[in-house]
Short mmCIF file of C-alpha atoms in Angstrom, two decimals:
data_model
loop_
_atom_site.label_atom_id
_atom_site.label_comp_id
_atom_site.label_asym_id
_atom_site.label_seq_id
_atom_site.Cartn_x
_atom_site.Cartn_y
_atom_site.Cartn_z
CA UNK A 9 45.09 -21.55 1.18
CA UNK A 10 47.37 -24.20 1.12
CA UNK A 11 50.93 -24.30 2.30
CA UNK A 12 53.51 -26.93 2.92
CA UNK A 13 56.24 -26.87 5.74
CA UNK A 14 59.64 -28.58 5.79
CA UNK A 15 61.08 -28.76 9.10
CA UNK A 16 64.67 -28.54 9.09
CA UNK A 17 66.64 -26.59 6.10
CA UNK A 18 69.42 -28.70 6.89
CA UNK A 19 69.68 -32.87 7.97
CA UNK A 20 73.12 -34.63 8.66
CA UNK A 21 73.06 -37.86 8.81
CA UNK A 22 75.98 -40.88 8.76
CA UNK A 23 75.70 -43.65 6.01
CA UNK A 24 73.76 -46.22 7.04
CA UNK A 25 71.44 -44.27 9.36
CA UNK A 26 67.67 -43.55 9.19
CA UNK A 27 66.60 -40.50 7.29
CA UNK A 28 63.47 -38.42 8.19
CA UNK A 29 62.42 -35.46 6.58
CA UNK A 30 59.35 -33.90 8.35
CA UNK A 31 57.34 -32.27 6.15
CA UNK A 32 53.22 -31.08 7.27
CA UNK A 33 51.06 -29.72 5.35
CA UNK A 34 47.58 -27.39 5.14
CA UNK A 35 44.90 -28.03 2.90
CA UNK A 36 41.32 -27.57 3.12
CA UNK A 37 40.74 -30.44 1.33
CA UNK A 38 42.24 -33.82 1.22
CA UNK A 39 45.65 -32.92 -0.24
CA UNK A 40 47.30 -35.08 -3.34
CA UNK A 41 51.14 -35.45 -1.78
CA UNK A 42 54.16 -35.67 -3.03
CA UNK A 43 58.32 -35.71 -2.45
CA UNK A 44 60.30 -34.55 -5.34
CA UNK A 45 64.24 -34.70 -4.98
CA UNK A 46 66.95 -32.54 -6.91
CA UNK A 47 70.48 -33.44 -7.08
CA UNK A 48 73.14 -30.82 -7.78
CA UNK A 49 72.38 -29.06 -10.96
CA UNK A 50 69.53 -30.82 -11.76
CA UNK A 51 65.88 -30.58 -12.69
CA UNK A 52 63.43 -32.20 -9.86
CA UNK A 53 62.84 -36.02 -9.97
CA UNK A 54 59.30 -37.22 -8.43
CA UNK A 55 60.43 -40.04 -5.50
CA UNK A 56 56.95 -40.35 -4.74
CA UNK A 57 53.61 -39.58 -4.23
CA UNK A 58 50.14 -40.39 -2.15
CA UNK A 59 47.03 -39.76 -4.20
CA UNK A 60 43.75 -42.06 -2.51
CA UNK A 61 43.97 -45.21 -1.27
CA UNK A 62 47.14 -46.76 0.78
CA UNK A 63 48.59 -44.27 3.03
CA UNK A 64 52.36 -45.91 3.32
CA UNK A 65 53.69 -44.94 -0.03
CA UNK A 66 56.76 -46.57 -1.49
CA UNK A 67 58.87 -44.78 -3.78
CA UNK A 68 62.11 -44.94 -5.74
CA UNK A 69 65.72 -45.19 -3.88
CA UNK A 70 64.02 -47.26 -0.97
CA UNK A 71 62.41 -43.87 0.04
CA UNK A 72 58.88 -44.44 2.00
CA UNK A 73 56.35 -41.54 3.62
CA UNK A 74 53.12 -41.92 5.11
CA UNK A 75 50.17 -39.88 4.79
CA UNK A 76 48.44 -39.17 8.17
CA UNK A 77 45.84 -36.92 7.95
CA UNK A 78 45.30 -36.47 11.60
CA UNK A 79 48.31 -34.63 11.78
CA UNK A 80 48.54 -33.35 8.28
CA UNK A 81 51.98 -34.87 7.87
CA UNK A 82 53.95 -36.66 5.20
CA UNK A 83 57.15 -37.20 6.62
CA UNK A 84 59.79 -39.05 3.91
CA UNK A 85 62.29 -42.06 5.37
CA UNK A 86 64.05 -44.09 4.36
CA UNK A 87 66.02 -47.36 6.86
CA UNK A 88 69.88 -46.45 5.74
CA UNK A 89 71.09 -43.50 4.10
CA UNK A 90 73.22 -43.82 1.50
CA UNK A 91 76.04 -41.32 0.20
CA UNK A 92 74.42 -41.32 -3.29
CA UNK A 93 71.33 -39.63 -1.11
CA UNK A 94 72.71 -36.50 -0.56
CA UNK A 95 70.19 -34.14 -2.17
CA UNK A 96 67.65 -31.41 -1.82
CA UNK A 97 64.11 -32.97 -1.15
CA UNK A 98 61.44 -30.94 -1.72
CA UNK A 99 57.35 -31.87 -0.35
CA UNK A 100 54.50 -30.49 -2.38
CA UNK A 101 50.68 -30.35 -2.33
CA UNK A 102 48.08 -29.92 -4.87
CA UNK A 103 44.42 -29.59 -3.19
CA UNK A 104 42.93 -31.83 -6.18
CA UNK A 105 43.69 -33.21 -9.88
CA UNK A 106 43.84 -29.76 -11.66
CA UNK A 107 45.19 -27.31 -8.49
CA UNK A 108 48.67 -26.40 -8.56
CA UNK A 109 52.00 -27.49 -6.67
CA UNK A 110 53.05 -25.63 -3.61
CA UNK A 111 56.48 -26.46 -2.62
CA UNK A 112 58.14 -26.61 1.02
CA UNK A 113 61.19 -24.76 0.95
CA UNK A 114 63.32 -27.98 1.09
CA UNK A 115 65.51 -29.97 3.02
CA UNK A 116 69.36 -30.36 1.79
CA UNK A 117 70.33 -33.66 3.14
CA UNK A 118 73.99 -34.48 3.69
CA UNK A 119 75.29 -37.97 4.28
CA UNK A 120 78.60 -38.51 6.23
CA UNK A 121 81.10 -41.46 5.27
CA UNK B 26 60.35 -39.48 -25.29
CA UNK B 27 62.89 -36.34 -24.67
CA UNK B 28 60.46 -35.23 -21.94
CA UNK B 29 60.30 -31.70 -20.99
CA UNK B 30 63.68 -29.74 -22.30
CA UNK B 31 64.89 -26.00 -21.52
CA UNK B 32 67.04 -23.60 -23.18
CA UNK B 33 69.26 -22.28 -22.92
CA UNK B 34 71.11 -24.38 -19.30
CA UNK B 35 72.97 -20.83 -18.74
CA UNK B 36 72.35 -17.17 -19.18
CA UNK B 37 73.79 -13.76 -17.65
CA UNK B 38 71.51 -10.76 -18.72
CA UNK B 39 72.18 -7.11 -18.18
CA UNK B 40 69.88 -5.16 -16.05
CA UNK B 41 67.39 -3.73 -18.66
CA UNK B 42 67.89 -6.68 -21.54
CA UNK B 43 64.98 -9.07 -22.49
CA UNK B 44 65.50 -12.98 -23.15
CA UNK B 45 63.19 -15.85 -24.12
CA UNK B 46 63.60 -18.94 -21.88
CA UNK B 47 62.19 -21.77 -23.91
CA UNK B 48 60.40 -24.95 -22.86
CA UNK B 49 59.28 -27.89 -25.00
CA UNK B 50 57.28 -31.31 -24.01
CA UNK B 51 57.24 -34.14 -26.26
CA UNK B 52 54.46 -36.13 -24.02
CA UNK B 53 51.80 -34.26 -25.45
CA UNK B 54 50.31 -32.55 -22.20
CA UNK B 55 47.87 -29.83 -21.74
CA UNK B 56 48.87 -28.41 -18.38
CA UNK B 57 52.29 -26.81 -18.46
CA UNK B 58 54.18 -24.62 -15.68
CA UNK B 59 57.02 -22.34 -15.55
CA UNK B 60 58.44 -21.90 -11.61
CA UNK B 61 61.27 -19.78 -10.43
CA UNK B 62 63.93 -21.54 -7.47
CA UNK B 63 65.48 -19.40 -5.03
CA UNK B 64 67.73 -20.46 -2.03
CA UNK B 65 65.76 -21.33 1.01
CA UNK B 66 62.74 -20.94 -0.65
CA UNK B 67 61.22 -23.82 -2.87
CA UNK B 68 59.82 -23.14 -6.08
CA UNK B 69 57.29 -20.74 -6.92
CA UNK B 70 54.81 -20.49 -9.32
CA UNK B 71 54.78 -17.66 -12.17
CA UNK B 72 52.73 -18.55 -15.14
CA UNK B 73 50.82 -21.72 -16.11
CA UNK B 74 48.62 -23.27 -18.76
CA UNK B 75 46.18 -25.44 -19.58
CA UNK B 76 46.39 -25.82 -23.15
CA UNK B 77 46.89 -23.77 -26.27
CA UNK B 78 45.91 -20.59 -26.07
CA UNK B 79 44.86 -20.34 -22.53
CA UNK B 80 47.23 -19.13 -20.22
CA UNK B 81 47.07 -18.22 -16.39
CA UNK B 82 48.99 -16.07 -13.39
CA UNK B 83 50.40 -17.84 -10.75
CA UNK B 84 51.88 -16.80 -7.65
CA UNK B 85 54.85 -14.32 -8.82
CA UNK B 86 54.16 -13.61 -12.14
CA UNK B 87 55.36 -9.75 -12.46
CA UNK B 88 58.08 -9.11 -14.53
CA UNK B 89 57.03 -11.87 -17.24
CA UNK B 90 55.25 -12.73 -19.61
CA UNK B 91 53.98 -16.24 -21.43
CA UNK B 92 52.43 -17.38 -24.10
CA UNK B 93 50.97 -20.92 -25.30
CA UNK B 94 50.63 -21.09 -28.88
CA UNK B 95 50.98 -24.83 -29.43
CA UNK B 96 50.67 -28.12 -26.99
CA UNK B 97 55.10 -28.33 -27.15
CA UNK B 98 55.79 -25.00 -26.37
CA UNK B 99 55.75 -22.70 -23.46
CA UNK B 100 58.32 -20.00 -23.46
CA UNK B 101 58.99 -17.69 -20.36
CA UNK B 102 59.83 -14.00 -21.59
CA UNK B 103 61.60 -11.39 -19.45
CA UNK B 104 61.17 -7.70 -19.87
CA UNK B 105 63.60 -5.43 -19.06
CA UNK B 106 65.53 -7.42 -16.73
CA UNK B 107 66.31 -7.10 -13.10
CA UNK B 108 68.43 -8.32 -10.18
CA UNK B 109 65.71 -9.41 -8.51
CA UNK B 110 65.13 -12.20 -11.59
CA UNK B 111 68.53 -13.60 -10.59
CA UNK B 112 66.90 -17.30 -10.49
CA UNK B 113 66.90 -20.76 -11.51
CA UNK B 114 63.74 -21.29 -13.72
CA UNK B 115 61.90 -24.61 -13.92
CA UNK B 116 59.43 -25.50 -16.78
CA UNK B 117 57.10 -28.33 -15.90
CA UNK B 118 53.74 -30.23 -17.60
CA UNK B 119 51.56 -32.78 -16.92
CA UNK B 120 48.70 -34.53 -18.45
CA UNK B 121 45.25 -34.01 -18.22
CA UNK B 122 43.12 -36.71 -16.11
CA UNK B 123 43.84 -38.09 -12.29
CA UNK B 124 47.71 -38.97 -12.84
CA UNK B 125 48.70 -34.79 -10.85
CA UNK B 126 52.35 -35.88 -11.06
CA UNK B 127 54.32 -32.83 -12.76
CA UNK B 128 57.10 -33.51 -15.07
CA UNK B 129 59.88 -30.97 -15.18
CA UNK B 130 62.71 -29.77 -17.21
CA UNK B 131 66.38 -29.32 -16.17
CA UNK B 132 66.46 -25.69 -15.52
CA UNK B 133 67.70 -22.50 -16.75
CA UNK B 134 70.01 -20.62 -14.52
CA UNK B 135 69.75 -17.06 -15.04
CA UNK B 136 72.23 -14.34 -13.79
CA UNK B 137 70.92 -10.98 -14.01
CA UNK B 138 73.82 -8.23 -13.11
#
C-alpha cells in the first residue's frame, strides 16, 4: 500500500531563507507526485507535480522538488521564503493515472519578518 | 470555468441531524472525490467516482453516503450526525486520461455538537 510521509509538522523559517519540506514516499510502483498548498481557509492549490520524464520539477511561487527514486523522496524548496509563503503544504501520491491521492499529513510553514 | 464549488462554506449540525454537502464541476470530469481534513492528519478519502452512476468506497467512508447521478454533481450526505464528523470536507475531480492532477473545491467546514 502506499503511504506518504511529511517530516516535520511544523517549519520556521526567516524571509529570505531556503525552505525544505521533506516529504518520502512508498509505492510499489513508480509513484505520480505531487505538492499541493492550502492557505488559511482555503481549498488546496496544486504547486506542482512529477509525472515521467524530468525529475527537477518547477512549479508555481518559485517552488521546485525533485523526484529521486533511490530514496523515494520528493522534497519541495524553494531559494528565499517569502512572507506570502506561509501555508500548509501537503505531498501526495497516486500509484498510476486512475489510483487515488494519499496525502502526507502536512507541513504548516511559518515565515518570520 | 467556476471549477469545482461547495455548499454550503459553513455548517453546525446537531448530533443525530442529517445534511447534504453539495459539490458541482463545471470542467466536465468523470472522476470526482469527496475527502474529509482533520488537524495533523492530511486528507482522507471517503467516497469517489468515476462517472455517473458508478460510485466507490474509499478509505473512511462510514457514516456517509454518495451518490452520482449526473457528470456536475456529487453530493456528500450525512446520516445521523456525530462528533466524530466534526471536519472540513473537500470535494475534488479530475479528468479522465494521463493529466492525474485533482482539482478541488473550497471546503465545507462542518461543526457537529
Amino acid at each position: 500500500a502506499q503511504s506518504v510521509t511529511q517530516l516535520g509538522s511544523h517549519v520556521s523559517v526567516s524571509e529570505g531563507a531556503l525552505v525544505l519540506l521533506r516529504c518520502n514516499y512508498s509505492s510499489s510502483v513508480p509513484p505520480y507526485l505531487f505538492w499541493y498548498v492550502q492557505y488559511p481557509n482555503q481549498g488546496l492549490q496544486l504547486l506542482l507535480k512529477y509525472t515521467t520524464g524530468a525529475t527537477l520539477v518547477k512549479g508555481i511561487n518559485g517552488f521546485e522538488a525533485e523526484f529521486k527514486k533511490s530514496e523515494t523522496s520528493f522534497h519541495l524548496t524553494k531559494p528565499s521564503a517569502h512572507m506570502s509563503d506561509a501555508a500548509e503544504y501537503f505531498c501526495a501520491v497516486t500509484p498510476n493515472q486512475g489510483g487515488k491521492l494519499i496525502f502526507g499529513q502536512g507541513t504548516e510553514l511559518s515565515v518570520k519578518p | 470555468n467556476a471549477g469545482v464549488t461547495q455548499t454550503p462554506k459553513f455548517r453546525i449540525l446537531k448530533i443525530g441531524q442529517s445534511m447534504t454537502l453539495q459539490c458541482t464541476q463545471d470542467m466536465n470530469h468523470n472522476y470526482m472525490y469527496w475527502y474529509r481534513q482533520d488537524p495533523g492528519m492530511g486528507l482522507k478519502l471517503i467516497y469517489y467516482s468515476v462517472g455517473a452512476g458508478i460510485t466507490d468506497k474509499g478509505e473512511v467512508p462510514n457514516g456517509y453516503n454518495v451518490s452520482r447521478s449526473t457528470t456536475e454533481d456529487f453530493p456528500l450526505r450525512l446520516e445521523l450526525a456525530a462528533p466524530s464528523q466534526t471536519s472540513v470536507y473537500f470535494c475534488a475531480s479530475r479528468t479522465v486520461g494521463t493529466d492525474p492532477e485533482q482539482y478541488f473545491g473550497p471546503g465545507t467546514r462542518l461543526t457537529v455538537t
